[in-house]
XYZ file of C-alpha atoms in Angstrom:
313
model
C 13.909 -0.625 -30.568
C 12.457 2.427 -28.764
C 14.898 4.068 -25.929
C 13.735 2.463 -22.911
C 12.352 4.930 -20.174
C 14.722 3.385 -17.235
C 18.794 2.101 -19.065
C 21.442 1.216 -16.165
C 24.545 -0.359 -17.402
C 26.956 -2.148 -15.202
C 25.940 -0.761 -11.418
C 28.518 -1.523 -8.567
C 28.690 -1.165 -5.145
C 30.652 -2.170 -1.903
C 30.122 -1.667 1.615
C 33.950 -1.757 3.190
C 35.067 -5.394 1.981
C 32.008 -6.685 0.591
C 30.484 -6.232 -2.755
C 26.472 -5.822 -2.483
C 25.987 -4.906 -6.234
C 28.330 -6.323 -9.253
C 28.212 -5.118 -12.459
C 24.113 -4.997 -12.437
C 22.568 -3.950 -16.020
C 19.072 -3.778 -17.170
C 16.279 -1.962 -18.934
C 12.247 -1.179 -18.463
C 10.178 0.035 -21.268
C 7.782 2.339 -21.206
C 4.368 -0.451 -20.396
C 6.690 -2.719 -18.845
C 6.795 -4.600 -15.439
C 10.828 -5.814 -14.720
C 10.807 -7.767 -11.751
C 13.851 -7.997 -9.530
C 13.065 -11.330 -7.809
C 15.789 -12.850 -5.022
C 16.252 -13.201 -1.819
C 16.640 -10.713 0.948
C 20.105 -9.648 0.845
C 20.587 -10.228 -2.619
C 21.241 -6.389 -3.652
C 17.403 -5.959 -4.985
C 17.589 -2.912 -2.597
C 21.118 -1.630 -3.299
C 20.736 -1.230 -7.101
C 16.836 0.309 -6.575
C 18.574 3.356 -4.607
C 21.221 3.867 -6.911
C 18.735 3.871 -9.446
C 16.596 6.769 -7.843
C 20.137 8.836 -7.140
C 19.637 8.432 -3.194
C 22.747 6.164 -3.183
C 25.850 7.277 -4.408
C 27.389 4.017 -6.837
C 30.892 3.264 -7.173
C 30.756 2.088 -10.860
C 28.434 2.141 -13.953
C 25.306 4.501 -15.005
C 21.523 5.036 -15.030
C 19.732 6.955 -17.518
C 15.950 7.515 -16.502
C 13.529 9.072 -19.713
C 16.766 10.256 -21.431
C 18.582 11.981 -18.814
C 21.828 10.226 -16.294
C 20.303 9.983 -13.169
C 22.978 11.147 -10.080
C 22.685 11.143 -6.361
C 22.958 15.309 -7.380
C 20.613 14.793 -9.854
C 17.553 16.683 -9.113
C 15.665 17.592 -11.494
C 16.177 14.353 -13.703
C 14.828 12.320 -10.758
C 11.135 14.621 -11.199
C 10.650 11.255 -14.071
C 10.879 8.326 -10.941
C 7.934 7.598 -8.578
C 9.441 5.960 -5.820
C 7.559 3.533 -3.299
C 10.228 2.475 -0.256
C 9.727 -0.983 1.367
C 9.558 1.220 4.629
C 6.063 3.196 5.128
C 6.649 7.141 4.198
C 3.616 8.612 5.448
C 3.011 10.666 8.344
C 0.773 8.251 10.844
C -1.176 11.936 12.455
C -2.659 13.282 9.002
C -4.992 12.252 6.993
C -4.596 10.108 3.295
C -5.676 13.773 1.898
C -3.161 15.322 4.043
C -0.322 13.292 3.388
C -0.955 13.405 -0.336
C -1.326 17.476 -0.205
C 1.944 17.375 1.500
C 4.161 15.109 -0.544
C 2.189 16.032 -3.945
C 3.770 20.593 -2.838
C 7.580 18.297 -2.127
C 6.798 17.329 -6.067
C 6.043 21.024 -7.053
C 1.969 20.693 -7.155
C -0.015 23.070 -6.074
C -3.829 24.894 -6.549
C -6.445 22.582 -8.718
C -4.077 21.041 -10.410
C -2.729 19.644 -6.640
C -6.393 18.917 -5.559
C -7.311 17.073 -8.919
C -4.462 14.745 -8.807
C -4.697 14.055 -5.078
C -8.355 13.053 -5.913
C -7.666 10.890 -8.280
C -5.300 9.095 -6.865
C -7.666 8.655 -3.564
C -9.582 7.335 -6.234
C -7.048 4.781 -7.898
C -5.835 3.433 -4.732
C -9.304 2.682 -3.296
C -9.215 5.115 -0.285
C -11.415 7.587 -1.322
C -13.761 6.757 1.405
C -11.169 7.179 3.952
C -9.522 9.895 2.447
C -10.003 12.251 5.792
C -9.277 9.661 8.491
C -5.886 9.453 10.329
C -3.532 7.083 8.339
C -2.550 5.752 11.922
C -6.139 4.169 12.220
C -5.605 2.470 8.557
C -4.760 -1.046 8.162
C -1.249 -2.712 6.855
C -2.742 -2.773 3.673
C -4.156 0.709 3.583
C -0.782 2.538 4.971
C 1.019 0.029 1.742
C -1.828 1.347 -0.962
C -1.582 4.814 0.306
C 2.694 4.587 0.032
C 2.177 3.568 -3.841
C -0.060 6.579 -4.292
C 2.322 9.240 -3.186
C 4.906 7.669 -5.619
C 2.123 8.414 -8.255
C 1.317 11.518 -7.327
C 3.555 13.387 -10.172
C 2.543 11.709 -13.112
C 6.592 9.397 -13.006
C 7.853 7.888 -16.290
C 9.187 4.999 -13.643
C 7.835 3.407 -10.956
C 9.790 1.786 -8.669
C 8.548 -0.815 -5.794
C 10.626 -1.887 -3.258
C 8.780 -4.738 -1.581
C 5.630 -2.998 -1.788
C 3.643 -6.002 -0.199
C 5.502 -7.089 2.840
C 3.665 -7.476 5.787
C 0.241 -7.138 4.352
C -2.966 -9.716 4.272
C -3.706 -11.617 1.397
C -6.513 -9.508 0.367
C -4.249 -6.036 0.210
C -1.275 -7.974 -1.076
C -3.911 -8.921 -3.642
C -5.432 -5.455 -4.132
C -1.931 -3.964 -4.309
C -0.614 -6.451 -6.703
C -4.412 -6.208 -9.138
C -3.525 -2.190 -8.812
C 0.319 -2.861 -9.992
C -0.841 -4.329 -13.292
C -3.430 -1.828 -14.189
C -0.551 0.939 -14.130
C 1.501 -1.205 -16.289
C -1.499 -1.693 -18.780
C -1.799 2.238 -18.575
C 1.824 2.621 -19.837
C 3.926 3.299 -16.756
C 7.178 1.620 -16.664
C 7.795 -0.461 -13.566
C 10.754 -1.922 -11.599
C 9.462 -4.310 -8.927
C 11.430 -6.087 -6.275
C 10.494 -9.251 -4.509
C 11.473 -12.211 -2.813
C 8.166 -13.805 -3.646
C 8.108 -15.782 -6.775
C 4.362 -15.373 -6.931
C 4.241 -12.095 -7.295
C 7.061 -11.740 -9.880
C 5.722 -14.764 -12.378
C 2.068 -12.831 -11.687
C 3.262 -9.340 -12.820
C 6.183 -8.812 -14.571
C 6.773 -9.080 -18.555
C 10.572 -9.310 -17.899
C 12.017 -11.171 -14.596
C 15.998 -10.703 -13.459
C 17.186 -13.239 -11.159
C 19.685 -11.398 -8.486
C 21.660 -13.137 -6.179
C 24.868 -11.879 -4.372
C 25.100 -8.462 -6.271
C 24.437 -9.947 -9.499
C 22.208 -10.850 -12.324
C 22.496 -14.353 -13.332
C 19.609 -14.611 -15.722
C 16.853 -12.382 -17.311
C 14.367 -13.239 -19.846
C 10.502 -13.654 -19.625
C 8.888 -16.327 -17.627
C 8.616 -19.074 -19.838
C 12.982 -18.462 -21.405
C 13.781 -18.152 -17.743
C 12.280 -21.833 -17.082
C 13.456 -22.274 -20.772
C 17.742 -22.344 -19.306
C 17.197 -25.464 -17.148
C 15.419 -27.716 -19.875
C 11.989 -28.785 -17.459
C 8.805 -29.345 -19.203
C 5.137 -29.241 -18.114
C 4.017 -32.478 -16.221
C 0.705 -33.546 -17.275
C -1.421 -36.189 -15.279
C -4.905 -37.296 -16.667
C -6.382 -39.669 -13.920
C -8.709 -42.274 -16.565
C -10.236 -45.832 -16.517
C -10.802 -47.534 -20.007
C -7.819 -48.797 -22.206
C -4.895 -46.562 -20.837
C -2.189 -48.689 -22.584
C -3.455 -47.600 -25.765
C -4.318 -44.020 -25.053
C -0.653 -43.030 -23.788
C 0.564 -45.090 -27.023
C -1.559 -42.690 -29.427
C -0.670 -39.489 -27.340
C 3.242 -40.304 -27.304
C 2.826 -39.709 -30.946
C 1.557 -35.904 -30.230
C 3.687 -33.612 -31.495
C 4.894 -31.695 -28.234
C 4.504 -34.491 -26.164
C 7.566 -35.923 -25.405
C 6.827 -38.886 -22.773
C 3.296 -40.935 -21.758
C 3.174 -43.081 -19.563
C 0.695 -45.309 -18.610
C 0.012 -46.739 -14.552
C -2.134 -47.229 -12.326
C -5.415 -45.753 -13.226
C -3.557 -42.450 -14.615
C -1.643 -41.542 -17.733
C 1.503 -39.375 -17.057
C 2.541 -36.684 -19.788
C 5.974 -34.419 -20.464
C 4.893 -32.080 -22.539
C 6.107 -28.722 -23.716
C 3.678 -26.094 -23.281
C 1.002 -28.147 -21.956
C -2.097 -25.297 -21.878
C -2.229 -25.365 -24.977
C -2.149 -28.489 -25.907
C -4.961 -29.986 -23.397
C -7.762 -29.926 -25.877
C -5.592 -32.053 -28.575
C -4.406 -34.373 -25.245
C -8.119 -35.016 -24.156
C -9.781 -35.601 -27.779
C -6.688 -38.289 -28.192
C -7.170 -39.786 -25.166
C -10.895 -40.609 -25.365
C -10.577 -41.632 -28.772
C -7.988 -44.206 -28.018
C -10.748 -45.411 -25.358
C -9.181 -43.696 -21.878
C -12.181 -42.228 -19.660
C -10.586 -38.859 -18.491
C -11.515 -38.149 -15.038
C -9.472 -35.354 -13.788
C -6.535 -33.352 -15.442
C -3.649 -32.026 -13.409
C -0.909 -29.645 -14.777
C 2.070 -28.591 -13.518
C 4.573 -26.298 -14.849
C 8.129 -25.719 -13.655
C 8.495 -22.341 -11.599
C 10.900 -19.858 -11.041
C 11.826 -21.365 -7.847
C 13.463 -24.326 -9.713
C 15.021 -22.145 -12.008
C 16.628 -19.881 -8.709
C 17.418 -23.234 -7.329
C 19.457 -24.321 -10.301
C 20.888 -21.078 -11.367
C 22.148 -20.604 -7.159
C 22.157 -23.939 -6.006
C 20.306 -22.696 -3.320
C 16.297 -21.621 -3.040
C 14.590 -18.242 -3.163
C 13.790 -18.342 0.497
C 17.741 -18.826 1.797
């Protein structure tokens, strides 16, 4: 296995008498999205600081592109591009400004500052702005503008903190369609979230956090794997549906059919990519297929069974 670019083993913290962070471990590759997804409180923002050395822990290690990352740590934290839930820009200067500024904090300067502050203009869509006041921008534009300064450097890791909160649907969109083309490009990515959207849109790897702790990681499809639910399929027919959900209970995969009142209903496993075997045995059994709906377990049942409670407590 290659060394992953972020490796934190075992993070702890307390606050006084209560323990926000307990015994977190996890690692990003290099082209990966990991998605901390729980609830607000859950420690998603606890274990992101100690990660980027700006929070002293009382237990465990991170090791970012090779090298232990420390709250003293400077020079080992040049590898993290970090992107705070709360805005970081400076609402009187410009988007040029404010990456000219935070681009000389990252040790930048001459064309090799004014190229990268370009192109990031450029990769965040504000190029055509790039001179206006960022207090005249939009939710979304101050949010797009934030991710840019964390990319200003050229970071091995990208971390998000929330990056999306408070925005429209279009930015949230925007920010989230700009998310994945960095991991495409290579950049590894640690992304925190309460919304289970997001998380089963983006991220290659997903850790469930709740109460300082991880208690389940895997892709989408092992997480919904742990609590044993299948895809529901409904095909809404007329003709001989008796029949039709007799030949398609013999479908390898599908592991009920039913047949009622003008519809068929299906428990299959991994229902996508089955539909095309589910429709040609269905008409030729004699069912008229009108409609098809599919639904697929989420991660919210899986929080739900893993907490007892849901995402949004």
């Amino acid at each position: 296995m290659p060394t992953p670019v972020l490796d934190c083993r075992d993070l702890r913290k307390r606050f006084g008498s209560r323990t926000a962070v307990d015994g977190v471990s996890f690692s990003v590759a290099a082209g990966e999205t990991y998605g901390l997804l729980g609830p607000n409180g859950a420690g998603k923002t606890t274990t992101i600081s100690m990660i980027c050395g700006l929070l002293g822990r009382d237990g465990g290690e991170v090791v970012v592109d090779g090298r232990p990352i420390d709250v003293g740590s400077t020079d080992a934290k040049a590898a993290i591009g970090y992107v705070p839930q709360d805005l970081a820009i400076y609402p009187d200067l410009s988007a040029r400004e404010n990456l000219r500024f935070f681009g000389r904090l990252q040790r930048l300067s001459g064309r090799v500052l004014e190229t990268r502050v370009g192109e990031v203009l450029e990769l965040i869509a504000l190029s055509e702005r790039a001179d206006d006041r960022t207090s005249e921008f939009s939710g979304g534009m101050k949010r797009r503008l934030n991710i840019g300064i964390g990319l200003l450097h050229r970071p091995r890791l990208l971390v998000l903190d929330e990056p999306t909160v408070g925005v429209d649907p279009q930015s949230r969109n925007a920010i989230l369609s700009s998310v994945a083309d960095l991991g495409s490009e290579g950049l590894a990515i640690l992304y925190t979230t309460h919304y289970m959207e997001e998380a089963e849109r983006l991220c290659d790897r997903i850790g469930i956090i709740d109460e300082g702790r991880i208690r389940a990681e895997g892709t989408r499809r092992e997480l919904v794997g742990l609590i044993g639910e299948k895809d529901r399929v409904t095909l809404v027919a007329g003709g001989s549906l008796g029949p039709a959900a007799r030949a398609l209970a013999s479908v390898e995969r599908v592991q009920e059919a039913t047949a009622t009142d003008g519809r068929i209903e299906l428990v299959v496993e991994e229902a996508r990519s089955l539909l095309p075997r589910i429709l040609q045995e269905a008409a030729a059994a004699g069912a008229v297929v009108r409609s098809v709906e599919v639904v697929e377990p989420d991660l919210e049942a899986v929080f739900l069974h893993l907490t007892g409670k849901a995402l949004r407590d």
